[in-house]
mmCIF file of N, CA and C in Angstrom:
data_model
loop_
_atom_site.group_PDB
_atom_site.id
_atom_site.type_symbol
_atom_site.label_atom_id
_atom_site.label_comp_id
_atom_site.label_asym_id
_atom_site.label_seq_id
_atom_site.Cartn_x
_atom_site.Cartn_y
_atom_site.Cartn_z
ATOM 1 N N MET J 1 -6.651 12.239 4.742
ATOM 2 C CA MET J 1 -6.201 11.213 3.700
ATOM 3 C C MET J 1 -4.397 11.951 3.389
ATOM 4 N N ARG J 2 -3.662 10.962 3.018
ATOM 5 C CA ARG J 2 -2.269 11.362 3.215
ATOM 6 C C ARG J 2 -1.887 10.993 1.353
ATOM 7 N N THR J 3 -1.004 11.470 0.853
ATOM 8 C CA THR J 3 -0.923 11.567 -0.541
ATOM 9 C C THR J 3 0.502 10.910 -0.655
ATOM 10 N N PHE J 4 1.474 10.551 -1.420
ATOM 11 C CA PHE J 4 2.636 10.427 -1.787
ATOM 12 C C PHE J 4 3.019 10.997 -2.725
ATOM 13 N N GLU J 5 4.448 11.502 -2.716
ATOM 14 C CA GLU J 5 5.197 12.178 -3.808
ATOM 15 C C GLU J 5 5.128 11.548 -4.889
ATOM 16 N N LYS J 6 5.961 10.208 -5.239
ATOM 17 C CA LYS J 6 6.017 9.667 -6.517
ATOM 18 C C LYS J 6 4.241 9.236 -6.964
ATOM 19 N N TYR J 7 3.285 8.821 -6.522
ATOM 20 C CA TYR J 7 2.113 8.687 -6.776
ATOM 21 C C TYR J 7 1.033 9.654 -6.680
ATOM 22 N N LYS J 8 1.058 10.694 -6.760
ATOM 23 C CA LYS J 8 0.171 11.378 -6.026
ATOM 24 C C LYS J 8 -1.110 11.215 -6.808
ATOM 25 N N GLN J 9 -1.492 11.148 -7.469
ATOM 26 C CA GLN J 9 -3.241 11.286 -8.049
ATOM 27 C C GLN J 9 -3.406 9.356 -7.550
ATOM 28 N N ASN J 10 -2.428 8.132 -7.853
ATOM 29 C CA ASN J 10 -3.082 7.171 -8.309
ATOM 30 C C ASN J 10 -3.204 6.405 -5.657
ATOM 31 N N LEU J 11 -2.171 6.777 -5.092
ATOM 32 C CA LEU J 11 -1.894 6.813 -4.318
ATOM 33 C C LEU J 11 -2.183 7.107 -2.849
ATOM 34 N N LYS J 12 -2.682 6.851 -1.729
ATOM 35 C CA LYS J 12 -3.212 7.413 -0.965
ATOM 36 C C LYS J 12 -3.267 6.800 0.773
ATOM 37 N N ALA J 13 -3.340 6.996 1.729
ATOM 38 C CA ALA J 13 -3.074 6.547 3.004
ATOM 39 C C ALA J 13 -4.010 7.168 4.290
ATOM 40 N N ASP J 14 -4.602 6.093 4.964
ATOM 41 C CA ASP J 14 -5.048 6.775 6.119
ATOM 42 C C ASP J 14 -4.544 6.803 7.770
ATOM 43 N N ASN J 15 -4.981 7.121 8.536
ATOM 44 C CA ASN J 15 -3.936 5.929 9.730
ATOM 45 C C ASN J 15 -4.211 4.361 9.623
ATOM 46 N N ASN J 16 -5.206 3.983 8.919
ATOM 47 C CA ASN J 16 -5.654 2.471 8.978
ATOM 48 C C ASN J 16 -5.629 1.626 7.862
ATOM 49 N N ALA J 17 -5.154 2.156 6.600
ATOM 50 C CA ALA J 17 -5.096 2.108 5.262
ATOM 51 C C ALA J 17 -4.672 2.369 4.164
ATOM 52 N N ILE J 18 -4.252 1.495 3.215
ATOM 53 C CA ILE J 18 -3.356 2.161 2.108
ATOM 54 C C ILE J 18 -4.241 1.823 1.307
ATOM 55 N N TYR J 19 -4.751 3.052 0.201
ATOM 56 C CA TYR J 19 -5.674 3.020 -1.406
ATOM 57 C C TYR J 19 -4.640 3.118 -2.723
ATOM 58 N N SER J 20 -4.973 2.071 -3.394
ATOM 59 C CA SER J 20 -4.392 2.326 -4.917
ATOM 60 C C SER J 20 -5.596 2.658 -5.897
ATOM 61 N N TYR J 21 -5.647 3.571 -6.422
ATOM 62 C CA TYR J 21 -7.235 3.475 -7.556
ATOM 63 C C TYR J 21 -7.926 3.440 -6.363
ATOM 64 N N ASP J 22 -8.207 4.124 -5.375
ATOM 65 C CA ASP J 22 -9.557 4.569 -4.377
ATOM 66 C C ASP J 22 -9.668 2.893 -3.723
ATOM 67 N N THR J 23 -8.968 1.712 -4.180
ATOM 68 C CA THR J 23 -9.535 0.695 -3.557
ATOM 69 C C THR J 23 -8.595 0.147 -2.191
ATOM 70 N N LYS J 24 -8.872 -0.375 -1.449
ATOM 71 C CA LYS J 24 -8.337 -0.726 -0.126
ATOM 72 C C LYS J 24 -7.402 -1.870 -0.539
ATOM 73 N N VAL J 25 -5.833 -1.824 -0.457
ATOM 74 C CA VAL J 25 -5.268 -2.820 -1.027
ATOM 75 C C VAL J 25 -4.379 -3.331 0.273
ATOM 76 N N ALA J 26 -4.144 -2.515 1.636
ATOM 77 C CA ALA J 26 -3.421 -2.920 2.154
ATOM 78 C C ALA J 26 -4.064 -2.307 3.496
ATOM 79 N N VAL J 27 -3.592 -2.801 4.952
ATOM 80 C CA VAL J 27 -4.088 -2.645 5.895
ATOM 81 C C VAL J 27 -2.763 -2.007 7.031
ATOM 82 N N ILE J 28 -2.444 -0.912 7.201
ATOM 83 C CA ILE J 28 -1.538 -0.459 8.041
ATOM 84 C C ILE J 28 -1.697 -0.995 9.961
ATOM 85 N N GLU J 29 -0.809 -1.600 10.458
ATOM 86 C CA GLU J 29 -1.108 -2.099 11.835
ATOM 87 C C GLU J 29 0.535 -1.645 12.695
ATOM 88 N N PRO J 30 0.802 -1.445 13.746
ATOM 89 C CA PRO J 30 1.281 -1.128 14.424
ATOM 90 C C PRO J 30 3.003 -1.913 13.605
ATOM 91 N N ASN J 31 4.038 -0.753 13.059
ATOM 92 C CA ASN J 31 5.047 -1.227 12.945
ATOM 93 C C ASN J 31 4.741 -1.998 11.452
ATOM 94 N N ARG J 32 3.978 -2.308 10.707
ATOM 95 C CA ARG J 32 4.243 -3.270 9.579
ATOM 96 C C ARG J 32 2.811 -2.734 8.630
ATOM 97 N N ILE J 33 2.553 -3.319 7.712
ATOM 98 C CA ILE J 33 2.044 -2.955 6.688
ATOM 99 C C ILE J 33 1.437 -4.355 6.340
ATOM 100 N N VAL J 34 0.308 -4.848 5.632
ATOM 101 C CA VAL J 34 -0.444 -6.151 5.801
ATOM 102 C C VAL J 34 -0.996 -5.989 4.741
ATOM 103 N N GLN J 35 -0.464 -6.574 3.599
ATOM 104 C CA GLN J 35 -1.034 -6.874 2.149
ATOM 105 C C GLN J 35 -2.440 -7.642 2.375
ATOM 106 N N ILE J 36 -3.673 -7.106 1.670
ATOM 107 C CA ILE J 36 -4.870 -7.912 1.717
ATOM 108 C C ILE J 36 -4.848 -9.260 0.746
ATOM 109 N N ALA J 37 -4.382 -8.992 -0.712
ATOM 110 C CA ALA J 37 -4.393 -10.042 -1.276
ATOM 111 C C ALA J 37 -3.525 -9.413 -2.482
ATOM 112 N N TYR J 38 -2.945 -10.225 -3.386
ATOM 113 C CA TYR J 38 -1.996 -9.852 -4.318
ATOM 114 C C TYR J 38 -2.587 -9.343 -5.580
ATOM 115 N N HIS J 39 -1.769 -7.875 -5.871
ATOM 116 C CA HIS J 39 -2.299 -7.264 -7.056
ATOM 117 C C HIS J 39 -2.070 -7.469 -8.183
ATOM 118 N N SER J 40 -1.943 -6.241 -9.430
ATOM 119 C CA SER J 40 -1.222 -6.214 -10.163
ATOM 120 C C SER J 40 0.503 -5.749 -9.953
ATOM 121 N N ALA J 41 0.956 -5.458 -11.044
ATOM 122 C CA ALA J 41 2.822 -5.032 -11.013
ATOM 123 C C ALA J 41 2.392 -3.468 -10.612
ATOM 124 N N THR J 42 1.495 -2.792 -10.848
ATOM 125 C CA THR J 42 1.514 -1.552 -10.454
ATOM 126 C C THR J 42 0.674 -1.414 -9.030
ATOM 127 N N THR J 43 -0.105 -1.486 -8.550
ATOM 128 C CA THR J 43 -0.303 -2.030 -7.511
ATOM 129 C C THR J 43 0.504 -2.359 -6.554
ATOM 130 N N GLN J 44 1.258 -3.286 -6.867
ATOM 131 C CA GLN J 44 2.058 -3.882 -5.910
ATOM 132 C C GLN J 44 3.112 -2.569 -5.622
ATOM 133 N N ALA J 45 3.679 -2.087 -6.733
ATOM 134 C CA ALA J 45 4.692 -0.898 -6.576
ATOM 135 C C ALA J 45 4.007 -0.307 -5.396
ATOM 136 N N HIS J 46 3.004 0.425 -5.899
ATOM 137 C CA HIS J 46 2.122 1.004 -5.182
ATOM 138 C C HIS J 46 2.437 1.080 -3.394
ATOM 139 N N ILE J 47 2.059 -0.306 -3.240
ATOM 140 C CA ILE J 47 2.288 -1.041 -1.802
ATOM 141 C C ILE J 47 3.622 -0.923 -1.239
ATOM 142 N N ARG J 48 4.687 -1.685 -1.945
ATOM 143 C CA ARG J 48 6.022 -1.559 -1.726
ATOM 144 C C ARG J 48 6.360 -0.005 -1.514
ATOM 145 N N TYR J 49 5.983 0.786 -2.595
ATOM 146 C CA TYR J 49 6.321 2.303 -2.049
ATOM 147 C C TYR J 49 5.719 2.903 -1.008
ATOM 148 N N ALA J 50 4.630 2.844 -0.332
ATOM 149 C CA ALA J 50 4.057 3.041 0.776
ATOM 150 C C ALA J 50 4.423 2.665 1.928
ATOM 151 N N ALA J 51 5.025 1.519 1.738
ATOM 152 C CA ALA J 51 5.575 0.661 2.937
ATOM 153 C C ALA J 51 7.096 1.318 3.321
ATOM 154 N N ARG J 52 7.928 1.790 2.142
ATOM 155 C CA ARG J 52 9.118 2.545 2.250
ATOM 156 C C ARG J 52 8.727 3.654 2.954
ATOM 157 N N MET J 53 7.815 4.816 2.271
ATOM 158 C CA MET J 53 7.861 5.924 2.819
ATOM 159 C C MET J 53 7.032 6.293 4.167
ATOM 160 N N LEU J 54 6.240 5.194 4.590
ATOM 161 C CA LEU J 54 6.286 5.180 6.072
ATOM 162 C C LEU J 54 7.236 4.335 7.205
ATOM 163 N N ASP J 55 8.188 3.914 6.644
ATOM 164 C CA ASP J 55 9.441 3.324 7.245
ATOM 165 C C ASP J 55 8.341 1.782 8.167
ATOM 166 N N LEU J 56 7.686 1.124 7.235
ATOM 167 C CA LEU J 56 7.025 0.239 7.918
ATOM 168 C C LEU J 56 7.417 -1.133 6.988
ATOM 169 N N ARG J 57 7.262 -2.260 7.930
ATOM 170 C CA ARG J 57 8.001 -3.636 7.206
ATOM 171 C C ARG J 57 6.461 -3.958 6.664
ATOM 172 N N LEU J 58 6.724 -4.399 5.482
ATOM 173 C CA LEU J 58 5.667 -4.834 4.747
ATOM 174 C C LEU J 58 5.251 -6.535 4.608
ATOM 175 N N ILE J 59 4.021 -7.190 5.218
ATOM 176 C CA ILE J 59 3.724 -8.467 4.882
ATOM 177 C C ILE J 59 2.998 -8.568 3.352
ATOM 178 N N GLU J 60 3.724 -9.263 2.445
ATOM 179 C CA GLU J 60 3.029 -9.461 1.326
ATOM 180 C C GLU J 60 2.236 -10.846 1.547
ATOM 181 N N THR J 61 1.273 -11.187 0.377
ATOM 182 C CA THR J 61 0.661 -11.922 -0.108
ATOM 183 C C THR J 61 0.581 -12.804 -1.203
ATOM 184 N N LYS J 62 0.662 -13.873 -1.516
ATOM 185 C CA LYS J 62 0.203 -14.086 -2.905
ATOM 186 C C LYS J 62 -1.177 -15.002 -3.337
ATOM 187 N N ILE J 63 -2.085 -14.457 -2.204
ATOM 188 C CA ILE J 63 -3.422 -15.061 -2.420
ATOM 189 C C ILE J 63 -4.254 -14.140 -3.471
ATOM 190 N N LYS J 64 -5.004 -14.434 -4.209
ATOM 191 C CA LYS J 64 -5.691 -13.438 -5.185
ATOM 192 C C LYS J 64 -7.015 -13.730 -4.757
ATOM 193 N N LEU J 65 -7.566 -12.671 -5.070
ATOM 194 C CA LEU J 65 -8.986 -12.196 -4.945
ATOM 195 C C LEU J 65 -9.857 -12.713 -6.044
#
């Protein structure tokens, strides 16, 4: 599991997904990250940061679970 410099405690990634506070929030696909659902402002920031750090295009959603 990979951690990120800015959010070491709360943001992680493996080869298939992004996790914020141990909750799966996005899926990693070839050349992009697909957000699973709309999340809090903090989690949205985590997802955007991970996309930038992994140099992947982010596909966001406005759907709330």
